[in-house]
CSV table of C-alpha atoms and ligand atoms in Angstrom, one decimal:
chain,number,residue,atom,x,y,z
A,1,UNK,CA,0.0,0.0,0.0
A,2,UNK,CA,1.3,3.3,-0.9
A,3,UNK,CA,1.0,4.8,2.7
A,4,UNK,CA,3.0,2.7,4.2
A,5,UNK,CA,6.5,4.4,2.2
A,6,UNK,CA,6.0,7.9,4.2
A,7,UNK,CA,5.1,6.2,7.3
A,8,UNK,CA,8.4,4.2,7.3
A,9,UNK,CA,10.4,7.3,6.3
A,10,UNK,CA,8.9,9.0,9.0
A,11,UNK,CA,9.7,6.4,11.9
A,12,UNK,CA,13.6,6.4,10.2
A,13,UNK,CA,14.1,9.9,10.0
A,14,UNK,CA,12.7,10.4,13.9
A,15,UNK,CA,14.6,8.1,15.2
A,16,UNK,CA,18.0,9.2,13.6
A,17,UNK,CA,17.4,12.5,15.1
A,18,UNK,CA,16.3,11.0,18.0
A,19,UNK,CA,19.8,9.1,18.9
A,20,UNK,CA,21.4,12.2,19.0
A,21,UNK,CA,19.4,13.5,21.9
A,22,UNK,CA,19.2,11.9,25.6
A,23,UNK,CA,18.3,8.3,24.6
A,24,UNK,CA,14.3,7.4,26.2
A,25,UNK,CA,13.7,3.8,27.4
A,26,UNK,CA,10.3,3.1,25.7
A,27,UNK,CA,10.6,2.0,22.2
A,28,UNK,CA,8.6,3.7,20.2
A,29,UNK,CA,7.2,6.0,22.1
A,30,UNK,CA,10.7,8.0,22.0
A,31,UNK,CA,10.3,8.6,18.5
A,32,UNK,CA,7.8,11.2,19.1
A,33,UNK,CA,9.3,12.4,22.3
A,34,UNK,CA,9.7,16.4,22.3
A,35,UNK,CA,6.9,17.9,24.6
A,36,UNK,CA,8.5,15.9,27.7
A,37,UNK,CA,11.8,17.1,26.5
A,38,UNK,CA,10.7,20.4,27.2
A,39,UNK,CA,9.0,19.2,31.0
A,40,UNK,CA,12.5,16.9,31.8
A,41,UNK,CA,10.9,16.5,35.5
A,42,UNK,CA,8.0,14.6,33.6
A,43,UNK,CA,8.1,11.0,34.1
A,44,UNK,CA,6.8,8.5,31.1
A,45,UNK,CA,3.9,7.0,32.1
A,46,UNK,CA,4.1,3.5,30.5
A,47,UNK,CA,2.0,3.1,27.3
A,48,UNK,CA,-0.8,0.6,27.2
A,49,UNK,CA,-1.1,-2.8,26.0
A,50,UNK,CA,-2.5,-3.0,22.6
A,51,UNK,CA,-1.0,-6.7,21.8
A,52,UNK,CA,-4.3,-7.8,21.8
A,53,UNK,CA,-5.5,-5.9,19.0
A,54,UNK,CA,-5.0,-7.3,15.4
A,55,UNK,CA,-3.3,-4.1,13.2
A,56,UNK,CA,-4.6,-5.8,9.4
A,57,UNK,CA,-7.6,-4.1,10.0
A,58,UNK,CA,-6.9,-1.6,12.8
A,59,UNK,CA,-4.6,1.5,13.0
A,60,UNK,CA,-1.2,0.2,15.0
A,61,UNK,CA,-0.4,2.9,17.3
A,62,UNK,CA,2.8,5.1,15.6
A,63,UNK,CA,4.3,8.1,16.1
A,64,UNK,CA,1.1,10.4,16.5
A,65,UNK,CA,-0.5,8.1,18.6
A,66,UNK,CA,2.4,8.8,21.0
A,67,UNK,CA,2.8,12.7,20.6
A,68,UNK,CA,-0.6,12.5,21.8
A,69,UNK,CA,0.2,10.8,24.8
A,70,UNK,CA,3.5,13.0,25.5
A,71,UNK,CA,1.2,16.0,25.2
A,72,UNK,CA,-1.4,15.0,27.7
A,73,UNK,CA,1.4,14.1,30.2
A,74,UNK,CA,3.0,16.6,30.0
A,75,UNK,CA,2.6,19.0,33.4
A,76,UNK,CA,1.8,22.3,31.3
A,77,UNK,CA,-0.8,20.3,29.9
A,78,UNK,CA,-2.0,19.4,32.7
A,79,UNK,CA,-2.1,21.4,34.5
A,80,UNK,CA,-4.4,23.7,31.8
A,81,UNK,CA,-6.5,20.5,32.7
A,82,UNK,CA,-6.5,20.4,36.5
A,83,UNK,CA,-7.9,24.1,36.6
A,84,UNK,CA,-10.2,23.7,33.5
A,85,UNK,CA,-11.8,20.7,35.5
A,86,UNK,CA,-11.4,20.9,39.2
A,87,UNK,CA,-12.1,18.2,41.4
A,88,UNK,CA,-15.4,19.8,42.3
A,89,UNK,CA,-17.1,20.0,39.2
A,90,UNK,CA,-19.0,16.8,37.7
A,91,UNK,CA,-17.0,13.8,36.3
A,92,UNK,CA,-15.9,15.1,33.0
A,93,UNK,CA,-16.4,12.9,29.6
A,94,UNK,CA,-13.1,11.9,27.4
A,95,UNK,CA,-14.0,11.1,24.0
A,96,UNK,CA,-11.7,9.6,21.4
A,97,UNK,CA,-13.1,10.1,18.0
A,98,UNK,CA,-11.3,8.2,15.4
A,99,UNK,CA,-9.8,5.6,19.0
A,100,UNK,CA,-8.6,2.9,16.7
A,101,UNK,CA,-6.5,0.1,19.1
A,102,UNK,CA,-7.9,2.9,22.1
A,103,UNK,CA,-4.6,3.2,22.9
A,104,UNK,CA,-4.9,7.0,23.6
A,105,UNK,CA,-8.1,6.6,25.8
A,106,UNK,CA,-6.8,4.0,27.7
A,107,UNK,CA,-4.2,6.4,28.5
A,108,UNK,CA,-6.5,8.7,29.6
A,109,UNK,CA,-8.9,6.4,31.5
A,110,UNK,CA,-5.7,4.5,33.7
A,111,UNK,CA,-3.9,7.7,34.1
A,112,UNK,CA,-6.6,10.4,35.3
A,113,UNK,CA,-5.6,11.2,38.7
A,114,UNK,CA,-2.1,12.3,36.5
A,115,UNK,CA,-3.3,14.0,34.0
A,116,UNK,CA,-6.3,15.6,35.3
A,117,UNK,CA,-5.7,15.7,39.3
A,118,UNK,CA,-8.8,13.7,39.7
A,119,UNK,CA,-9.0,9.8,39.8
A,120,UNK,CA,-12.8,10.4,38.2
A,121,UNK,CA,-13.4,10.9,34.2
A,122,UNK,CA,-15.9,8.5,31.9
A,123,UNK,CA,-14.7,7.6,28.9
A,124,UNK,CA,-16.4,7.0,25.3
A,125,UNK,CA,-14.5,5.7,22.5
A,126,UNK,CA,-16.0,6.6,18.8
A,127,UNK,CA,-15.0,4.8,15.5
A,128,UNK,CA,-16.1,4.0,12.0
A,129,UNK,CA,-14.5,0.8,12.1
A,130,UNK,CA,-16.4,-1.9,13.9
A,131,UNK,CA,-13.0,-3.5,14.8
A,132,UNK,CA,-11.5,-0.3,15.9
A,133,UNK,CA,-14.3,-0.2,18.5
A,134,UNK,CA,-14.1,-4.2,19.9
A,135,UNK,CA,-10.0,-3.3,19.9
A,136,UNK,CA,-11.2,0.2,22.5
A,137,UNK,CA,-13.2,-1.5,24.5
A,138,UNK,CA,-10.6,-4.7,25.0
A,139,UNK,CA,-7.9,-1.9,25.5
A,140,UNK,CA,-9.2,0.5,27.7
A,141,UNK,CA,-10.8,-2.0,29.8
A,142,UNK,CA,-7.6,-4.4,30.9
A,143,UNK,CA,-5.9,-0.7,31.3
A,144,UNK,CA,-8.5,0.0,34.0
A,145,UNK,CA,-8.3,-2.7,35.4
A,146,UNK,CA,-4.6,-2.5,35.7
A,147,UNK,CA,-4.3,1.1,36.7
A,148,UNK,CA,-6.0,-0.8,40.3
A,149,UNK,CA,-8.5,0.3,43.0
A,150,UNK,CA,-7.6,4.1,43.3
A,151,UNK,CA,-8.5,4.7,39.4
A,152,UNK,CA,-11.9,5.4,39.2
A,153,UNK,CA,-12.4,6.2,35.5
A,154,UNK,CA,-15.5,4.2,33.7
A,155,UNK,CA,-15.6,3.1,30.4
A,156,UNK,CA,-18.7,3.7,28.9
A,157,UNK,CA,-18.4,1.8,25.6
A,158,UNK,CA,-16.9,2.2,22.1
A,159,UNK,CA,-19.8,3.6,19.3
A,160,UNK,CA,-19.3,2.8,16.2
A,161,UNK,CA,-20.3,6.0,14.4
A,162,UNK,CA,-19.3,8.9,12.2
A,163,UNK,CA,-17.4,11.7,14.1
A,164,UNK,CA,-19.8,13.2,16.8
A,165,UNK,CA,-22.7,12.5,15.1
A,166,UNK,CA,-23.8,10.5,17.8
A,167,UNK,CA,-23.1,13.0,20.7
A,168,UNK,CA,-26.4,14.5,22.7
A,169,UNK,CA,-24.7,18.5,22.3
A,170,UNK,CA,-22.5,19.4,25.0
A,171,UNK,CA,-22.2,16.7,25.9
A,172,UNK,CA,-18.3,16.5,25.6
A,173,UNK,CA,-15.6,17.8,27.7
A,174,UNK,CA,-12.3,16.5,26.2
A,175,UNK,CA,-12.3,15.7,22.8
A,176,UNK,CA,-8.8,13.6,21.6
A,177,UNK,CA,-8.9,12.9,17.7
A,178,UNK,CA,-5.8,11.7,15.7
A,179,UNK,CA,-7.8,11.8,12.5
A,180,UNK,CA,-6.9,10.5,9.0
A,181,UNK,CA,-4.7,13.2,8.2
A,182,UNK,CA,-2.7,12.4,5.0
A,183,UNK,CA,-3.4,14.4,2.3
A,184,UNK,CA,-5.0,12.0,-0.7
A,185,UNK,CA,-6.8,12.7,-4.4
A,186,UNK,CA,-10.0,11.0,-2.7
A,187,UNK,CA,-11.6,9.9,0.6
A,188,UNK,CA,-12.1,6.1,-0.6
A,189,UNK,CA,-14.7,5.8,1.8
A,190,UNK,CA,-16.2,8.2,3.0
A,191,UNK,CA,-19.3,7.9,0.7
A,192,UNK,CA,-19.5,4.2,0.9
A,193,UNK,CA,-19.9,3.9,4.7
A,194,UNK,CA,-23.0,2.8,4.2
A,195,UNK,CA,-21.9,-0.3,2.7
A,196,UNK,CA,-20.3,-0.9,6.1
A,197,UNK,CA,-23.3,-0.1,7.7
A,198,UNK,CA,-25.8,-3.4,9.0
A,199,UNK,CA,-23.1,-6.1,7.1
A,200,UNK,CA,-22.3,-9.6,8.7
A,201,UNK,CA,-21.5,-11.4,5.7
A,202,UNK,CA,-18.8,-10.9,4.4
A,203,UNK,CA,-17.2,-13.9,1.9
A,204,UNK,CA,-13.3,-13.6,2.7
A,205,UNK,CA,-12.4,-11.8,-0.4
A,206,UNK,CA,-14.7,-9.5,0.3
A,207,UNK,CA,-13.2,-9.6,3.9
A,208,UNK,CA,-9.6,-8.7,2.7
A,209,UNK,CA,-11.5,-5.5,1.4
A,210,UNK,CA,-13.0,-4.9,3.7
A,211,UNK,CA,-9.6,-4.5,5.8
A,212,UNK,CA,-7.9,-2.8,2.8
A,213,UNK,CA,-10.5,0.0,3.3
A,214,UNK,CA,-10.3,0.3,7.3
A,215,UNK,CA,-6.7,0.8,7.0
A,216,UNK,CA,-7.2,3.4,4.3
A,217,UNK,CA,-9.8,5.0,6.8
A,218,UNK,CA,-7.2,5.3,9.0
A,219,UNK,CA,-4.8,7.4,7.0
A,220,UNK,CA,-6.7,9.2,4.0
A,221,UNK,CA,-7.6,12.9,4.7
A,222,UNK,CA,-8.7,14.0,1.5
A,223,UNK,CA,-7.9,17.4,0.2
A,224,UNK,CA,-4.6,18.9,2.5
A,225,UNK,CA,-5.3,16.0,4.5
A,226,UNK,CA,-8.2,17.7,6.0
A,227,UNK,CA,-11.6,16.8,4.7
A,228,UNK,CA,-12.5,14.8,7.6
A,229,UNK,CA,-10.8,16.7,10.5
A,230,UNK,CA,-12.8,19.8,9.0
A,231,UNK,CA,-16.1,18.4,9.5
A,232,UNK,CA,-14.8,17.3,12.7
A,233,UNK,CA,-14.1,20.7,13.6
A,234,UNK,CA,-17.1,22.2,12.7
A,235,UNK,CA,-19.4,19.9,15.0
A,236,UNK,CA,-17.1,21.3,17.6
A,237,UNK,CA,-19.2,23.9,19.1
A,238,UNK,CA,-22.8,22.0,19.2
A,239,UNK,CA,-20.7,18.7,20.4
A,240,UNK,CA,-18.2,20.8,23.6
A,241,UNK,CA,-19.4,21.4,26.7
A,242,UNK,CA,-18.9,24.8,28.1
A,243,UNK,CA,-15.5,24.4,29.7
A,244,UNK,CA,-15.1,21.6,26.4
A,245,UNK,CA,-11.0,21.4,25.3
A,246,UNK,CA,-10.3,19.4,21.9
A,247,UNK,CA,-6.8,18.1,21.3
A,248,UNK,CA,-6.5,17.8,17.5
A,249,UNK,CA,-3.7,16.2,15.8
A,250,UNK,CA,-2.5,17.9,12.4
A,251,UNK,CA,0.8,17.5,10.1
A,252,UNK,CA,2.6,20.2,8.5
A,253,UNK,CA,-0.1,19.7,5.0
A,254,UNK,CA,-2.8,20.7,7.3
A,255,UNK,CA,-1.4,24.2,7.8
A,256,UNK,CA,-1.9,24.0,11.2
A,257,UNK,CA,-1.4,28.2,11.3
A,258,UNK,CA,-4.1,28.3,9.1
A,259,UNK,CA,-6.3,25.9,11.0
A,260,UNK,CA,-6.5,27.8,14.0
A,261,UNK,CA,-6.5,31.4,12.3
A,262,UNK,CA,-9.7,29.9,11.2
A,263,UNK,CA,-10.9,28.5,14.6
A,264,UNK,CA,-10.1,32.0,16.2
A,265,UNK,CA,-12.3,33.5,13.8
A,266,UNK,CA,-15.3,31.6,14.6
A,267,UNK,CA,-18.0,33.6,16.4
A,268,UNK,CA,-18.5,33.2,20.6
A,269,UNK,CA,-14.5,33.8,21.3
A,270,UNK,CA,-12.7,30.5,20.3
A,271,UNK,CA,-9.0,30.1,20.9
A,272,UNK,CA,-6.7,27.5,19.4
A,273,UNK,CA,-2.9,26.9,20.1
A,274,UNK,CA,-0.1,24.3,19.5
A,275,UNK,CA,0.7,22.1,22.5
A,276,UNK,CA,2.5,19.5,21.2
A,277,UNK,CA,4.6,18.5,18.2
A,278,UNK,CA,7.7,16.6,16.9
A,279,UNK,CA,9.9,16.2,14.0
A,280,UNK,CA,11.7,19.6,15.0
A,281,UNK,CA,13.1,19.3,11.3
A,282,UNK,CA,11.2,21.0,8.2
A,283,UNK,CA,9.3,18.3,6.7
A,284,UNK,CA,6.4,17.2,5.6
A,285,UNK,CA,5.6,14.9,8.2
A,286,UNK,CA,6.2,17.0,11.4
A,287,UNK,CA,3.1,16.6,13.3
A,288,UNK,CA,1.7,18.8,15.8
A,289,UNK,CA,-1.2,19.2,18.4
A,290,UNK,CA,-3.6,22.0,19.1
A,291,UNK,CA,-5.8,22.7,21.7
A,292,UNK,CA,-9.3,24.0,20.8
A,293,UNK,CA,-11.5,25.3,23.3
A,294,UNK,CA,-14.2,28.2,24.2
A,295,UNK,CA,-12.2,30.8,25.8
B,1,UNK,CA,-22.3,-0.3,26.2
B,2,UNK,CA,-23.5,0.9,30.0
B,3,UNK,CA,-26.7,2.3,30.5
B,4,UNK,CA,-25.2,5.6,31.7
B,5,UNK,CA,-24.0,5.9,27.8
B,6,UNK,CA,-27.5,6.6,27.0
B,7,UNK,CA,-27.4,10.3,28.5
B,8,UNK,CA,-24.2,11.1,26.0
B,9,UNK,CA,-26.0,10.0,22.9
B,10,UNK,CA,-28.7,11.3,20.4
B,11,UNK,CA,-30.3,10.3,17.4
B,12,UNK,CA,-27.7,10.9,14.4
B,13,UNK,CA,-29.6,12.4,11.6
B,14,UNK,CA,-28.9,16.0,11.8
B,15,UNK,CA,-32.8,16.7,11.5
B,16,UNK,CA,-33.4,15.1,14.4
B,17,UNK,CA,-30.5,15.9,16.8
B,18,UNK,CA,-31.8,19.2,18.3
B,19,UNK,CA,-34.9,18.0,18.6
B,20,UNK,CA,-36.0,16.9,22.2
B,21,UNK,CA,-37.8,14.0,21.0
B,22,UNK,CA,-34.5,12.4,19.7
B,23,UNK,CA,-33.3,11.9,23.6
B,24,UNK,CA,-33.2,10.2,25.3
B,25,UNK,CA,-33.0,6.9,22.8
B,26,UNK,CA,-35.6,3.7,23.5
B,27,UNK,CA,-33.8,0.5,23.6
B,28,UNK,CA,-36.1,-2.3,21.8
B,29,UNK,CA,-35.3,-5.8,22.6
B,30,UNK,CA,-33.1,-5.4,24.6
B,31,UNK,CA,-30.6,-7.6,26.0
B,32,UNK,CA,-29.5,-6.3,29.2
B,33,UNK,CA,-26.1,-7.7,30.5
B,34,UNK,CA,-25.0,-7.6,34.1
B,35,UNK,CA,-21.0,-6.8,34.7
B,36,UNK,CA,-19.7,-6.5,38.4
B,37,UNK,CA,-17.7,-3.6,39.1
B,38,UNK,CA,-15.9,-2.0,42.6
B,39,UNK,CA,-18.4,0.2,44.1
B,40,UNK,CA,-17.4,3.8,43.1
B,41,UNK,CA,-19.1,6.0,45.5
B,42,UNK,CA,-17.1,9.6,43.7
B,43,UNK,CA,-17.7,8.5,40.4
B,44,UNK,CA,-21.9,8.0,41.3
B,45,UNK,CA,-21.2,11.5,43.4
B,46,UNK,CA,-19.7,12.9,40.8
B,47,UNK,CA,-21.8,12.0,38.0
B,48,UNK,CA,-24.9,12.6,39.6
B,49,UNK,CA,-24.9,16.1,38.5
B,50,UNK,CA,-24.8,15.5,34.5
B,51,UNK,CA,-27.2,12.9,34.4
B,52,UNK,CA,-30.5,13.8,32.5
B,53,UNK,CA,-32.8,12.6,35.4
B,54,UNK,CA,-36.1,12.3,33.7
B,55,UNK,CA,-34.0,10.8,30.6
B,56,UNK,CA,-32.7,8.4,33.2
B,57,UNK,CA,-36.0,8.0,34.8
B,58,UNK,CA,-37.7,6.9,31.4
B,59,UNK,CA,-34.8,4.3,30.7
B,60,UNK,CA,-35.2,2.4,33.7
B,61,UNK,CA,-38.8,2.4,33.2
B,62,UNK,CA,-38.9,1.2,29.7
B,63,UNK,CA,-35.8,-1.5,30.6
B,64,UNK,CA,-38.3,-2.7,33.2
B,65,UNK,CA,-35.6,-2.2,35.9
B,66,UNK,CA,-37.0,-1.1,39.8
B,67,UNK,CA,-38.2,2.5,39.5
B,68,UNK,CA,-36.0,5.3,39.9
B,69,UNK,CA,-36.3,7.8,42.6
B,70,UNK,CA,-38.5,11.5,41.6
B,71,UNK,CA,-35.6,13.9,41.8
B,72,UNK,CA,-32.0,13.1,41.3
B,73,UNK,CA,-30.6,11.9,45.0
B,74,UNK,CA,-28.9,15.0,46.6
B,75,UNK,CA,-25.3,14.2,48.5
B,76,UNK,CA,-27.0,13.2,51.6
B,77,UNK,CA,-29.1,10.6,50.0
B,78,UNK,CA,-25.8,9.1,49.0
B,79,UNK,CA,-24.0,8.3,52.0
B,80,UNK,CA,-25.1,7.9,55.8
B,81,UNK,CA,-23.8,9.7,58.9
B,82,UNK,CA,-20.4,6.9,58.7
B,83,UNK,CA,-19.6,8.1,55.7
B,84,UNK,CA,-20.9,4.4,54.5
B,85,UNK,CA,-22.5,4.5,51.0
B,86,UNK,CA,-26.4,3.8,50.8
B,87,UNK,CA,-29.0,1.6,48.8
B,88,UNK,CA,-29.7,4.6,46.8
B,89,UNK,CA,-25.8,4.9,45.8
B,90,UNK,CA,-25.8,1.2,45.5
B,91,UNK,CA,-28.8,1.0,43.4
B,92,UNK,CA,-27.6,3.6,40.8
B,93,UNK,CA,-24.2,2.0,40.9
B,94,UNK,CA,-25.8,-1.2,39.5
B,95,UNK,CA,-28.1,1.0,37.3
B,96,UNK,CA,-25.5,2.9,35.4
B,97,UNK,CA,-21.9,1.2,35.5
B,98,UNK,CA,-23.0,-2.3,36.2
B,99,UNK,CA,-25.8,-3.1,33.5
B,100,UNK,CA,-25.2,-2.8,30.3
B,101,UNK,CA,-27.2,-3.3,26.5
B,102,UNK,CA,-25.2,-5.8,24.8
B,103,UNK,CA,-27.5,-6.4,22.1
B,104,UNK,CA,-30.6,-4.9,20.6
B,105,UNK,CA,-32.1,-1.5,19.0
B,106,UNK,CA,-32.0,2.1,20.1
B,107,UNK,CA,-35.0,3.6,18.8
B,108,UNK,CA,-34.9,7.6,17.8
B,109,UNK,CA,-38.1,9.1,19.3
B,110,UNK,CA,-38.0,11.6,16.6
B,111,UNK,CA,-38.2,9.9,13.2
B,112,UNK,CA,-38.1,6.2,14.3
B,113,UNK,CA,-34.5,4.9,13.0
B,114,UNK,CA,-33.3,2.2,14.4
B,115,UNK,CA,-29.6,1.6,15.8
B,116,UNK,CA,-28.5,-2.0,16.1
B,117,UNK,CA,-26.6,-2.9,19.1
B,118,UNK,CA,-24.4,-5.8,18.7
B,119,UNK,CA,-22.2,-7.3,20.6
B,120,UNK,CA,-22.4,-4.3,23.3
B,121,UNK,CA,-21.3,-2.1,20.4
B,122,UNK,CA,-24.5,0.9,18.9
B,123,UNK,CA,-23.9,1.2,14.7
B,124,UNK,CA,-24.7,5.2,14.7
B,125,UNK,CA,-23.5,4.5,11.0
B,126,UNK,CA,-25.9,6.1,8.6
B,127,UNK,CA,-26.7,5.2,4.8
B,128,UNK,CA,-25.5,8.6,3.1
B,129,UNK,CA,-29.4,9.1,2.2
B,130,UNK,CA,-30.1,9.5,5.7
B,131,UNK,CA,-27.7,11.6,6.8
C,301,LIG,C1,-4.8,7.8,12.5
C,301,LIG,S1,-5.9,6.7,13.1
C,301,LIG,C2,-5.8,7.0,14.9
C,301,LIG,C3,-6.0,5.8,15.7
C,301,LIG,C4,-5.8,5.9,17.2
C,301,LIG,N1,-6.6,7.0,17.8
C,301,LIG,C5,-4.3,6.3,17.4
C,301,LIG,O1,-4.0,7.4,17.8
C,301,LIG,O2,-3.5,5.4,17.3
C,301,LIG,C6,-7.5,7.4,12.7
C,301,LIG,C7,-8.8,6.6,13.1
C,301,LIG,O3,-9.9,7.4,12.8
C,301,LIG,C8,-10.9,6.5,12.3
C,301,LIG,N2,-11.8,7.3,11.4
C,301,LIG,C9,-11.7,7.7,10.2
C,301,LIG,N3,-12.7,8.5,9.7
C,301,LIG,C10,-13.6,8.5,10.7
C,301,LIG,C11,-14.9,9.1,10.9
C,301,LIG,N4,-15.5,9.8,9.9
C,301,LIG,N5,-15.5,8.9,12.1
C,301,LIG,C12,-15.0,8.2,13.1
C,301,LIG,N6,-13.7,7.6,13.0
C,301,LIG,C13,-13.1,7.8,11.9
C,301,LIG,C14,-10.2,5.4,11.6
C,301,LIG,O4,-11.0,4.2,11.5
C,301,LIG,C15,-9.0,5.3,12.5
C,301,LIG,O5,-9.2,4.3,13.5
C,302,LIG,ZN1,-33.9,10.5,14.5
């Protein structure tokens, strides 16, 4: 598949860079490493188990997955989240649209007394691959149940649904999405969904297809990579609570400036900023993560 | 999917999502599935306070679970004078992290479209008609 050239580069050119700097003992997850790089008195909060989940037909977690992780951890961030979402207010919702293996949420669902200063947050995964949403529900739950007694995060279930679609309004107080951000001529699927839709019998040809497709899901963002993320961030203000953050991954073809210029633009104050990124280097692939919330 | 889903989600057509008839969803046929879970007093404290009551109220009723109390509890209701948790925090517990739909149809008030719940996982997907 012709994704899967960039996506190596990628990993190769991040990790050369990467030796040069103070070497991190989680594989993989160093390769995306900056935002603790500027918190050094941030630990690394182990990443969760996704060996369960089978990668033919759902997203394996890669470099974005893990700048997504480093960014939540890190204390700045956290901090933003500790006084956005005190320990008084209500249980706040996490939802993952686009969760994939869940590894992200399961972060967030084992880790919330770290990253928000409150053991308490329910989680929702969201998916338009069915497998993507059996994979959330297998990850976040063993994470829970790892992270012990003290964690008292609930998962509420994995939907298998468009984007927010789905959501009652307001209903959401920190959105996580690592959409399908490549830039491609076409969305493959985006108008055969339905075909997806109500299907159990699949012949195994038809099967291999299938899986061709979810992977291509995973990746193909249209025009500038951002057809999908664009609709994702216009259901933004009907979908966020009032004190709602979003934490939207973008690469360089996005124009991330450009993203938020817009976002900051939109009527009712909205602000937007990068909190996150990696791949330091001018490239097409640098990646980066911006926080989106009512301000 | 846990019952205390239902108060996140909404019919998807985008007709029908501001309407109040599209929330809360009816479950049709469905099979309810119990799963044990550590007593979480916070988490029922916490969550009190976002829960759609009457939403909530209309879900147990339809389910055919025990009725649920008028008003949503208040703190005291929760826990007694030795800080020990109560039937009402009990019975919520069990209502909202412990049962769960793991197959069947949520039904949109609105304009009748039914989502298919399989495996404990709702299909919000939409033929592109629909949407
Ligand atoms: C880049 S992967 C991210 C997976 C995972 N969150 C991670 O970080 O490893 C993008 C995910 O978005 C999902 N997706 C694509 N379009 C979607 C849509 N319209 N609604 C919901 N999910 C979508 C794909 O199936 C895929 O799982
Ligand atoms: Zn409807």
């Amino acid at each position: 598949m012709d994704w899967a050239l960039p996506r190596l580069v990628t990993v190769a050119k991040a990790s050369a860079w990467q030796y040069s700097s103070a070497a991190d003992s989680e594989p993989g997850r160093n390769d995306s490493v900056n935002t603790n790089a500027a918190c050094p008195a941030d630990e690394m909060i182990p990443t969760p188990s996704t060996s369960h989940v089978d990668y033919n037909r759902v997203y394996e977690p890669a470099e974005d997955s893990y700048l997504l992780l480093d960014t939540l951890s890190a204390s700045s961030e956290s901090n933003w989240l500790r006084a956005r979402f005190p320990p008084t207010s209500a249980t706040p919702s996490a939802v993952e649209v686009g969760c994939g293996s869940g590894v992200v949420l399961a972060f967030i669902a084992a880790n919330a007394e770290r990253l928000l200063g409150r053991p308490d947050v329910t989680t929702f995964g969201i998916d338009v691959n069915e497998f993507a949403c059996k994979a959330t529900a297998d990850t976040v739950s063993l994470a829970i149940k790892e992270a012990g007694p003290t964690n008292q995060s609930v998962f509420g279930g994995s939907i298998n649904g468009d984007l927010m679609t789905s959501l009652r309004p307001g209903s959401v107080d920190i959105l996580v999405c690592n959409p399908p951000y490549v830039p491609t001529e076409e969305l493959p699927n985006e108008s055969n969904l339905d075909e997806f839709a109500d299907r159990a019998d699949f012949g195994s040809d038809e099967a291999f297809d299938r899986d061709s497709r979810y992977l291509a899901l995973a990746y193909a963002g249209g025009m500038d990579g951002m057809e999908v993320t664009n609709r994702l961030l216009d259901q933004l203000p009907e979908a966020l609570s009032q004190h709602g953050a979003a934490y939207i991954l973008l690469c360089a073809q996005n124009r991330p400036d450009a993203v938020k210029d817009r976002i900051r633009s939109w009527a009712h104050g909205w602000s937007a900023e990068t909190v996150g990124s990696s791949g330091k280097k001018a490239g097409w692939e640098k990646l980066s993560i911006i926080r989106v919330w009512r301000s | 999917m846990k019952l205390l889903t239902l108060n996140f989600l909404t019919c998807a057509r985008k007709t029908c999502k501001s309407t109040a008839a599209a929330f809360p969803l009816h479950p049709k046929e469905a099979e309810l599935e119990q799963v044990e879970m550590e007593l979480n007093p916070l988490f029922v404290k916490n969550m009190l306070p976002r829960l759609d009551w009457e939403a909530m109220k209309t879900l147990a009723t339809e389910l055919g679970l025990p009725n649920l109390p008028a008003e949503t509890p208040v703190a005291e209701e929760l826990a007694n004078e030795s800080g020990e948790p109560t039937q009402t925090l009990r019975d919520l517990h069990t209502l909202l992290m412990e049962t769960a739909i793991a197959s069947g149809k949520l039904v949109c008030g609105n304009c009748g479209h039914e989502y298919a719940v399989k495996e404990g996982i709702a299909n919000f997907l939409l033929p592109s008609h629909m949407v």
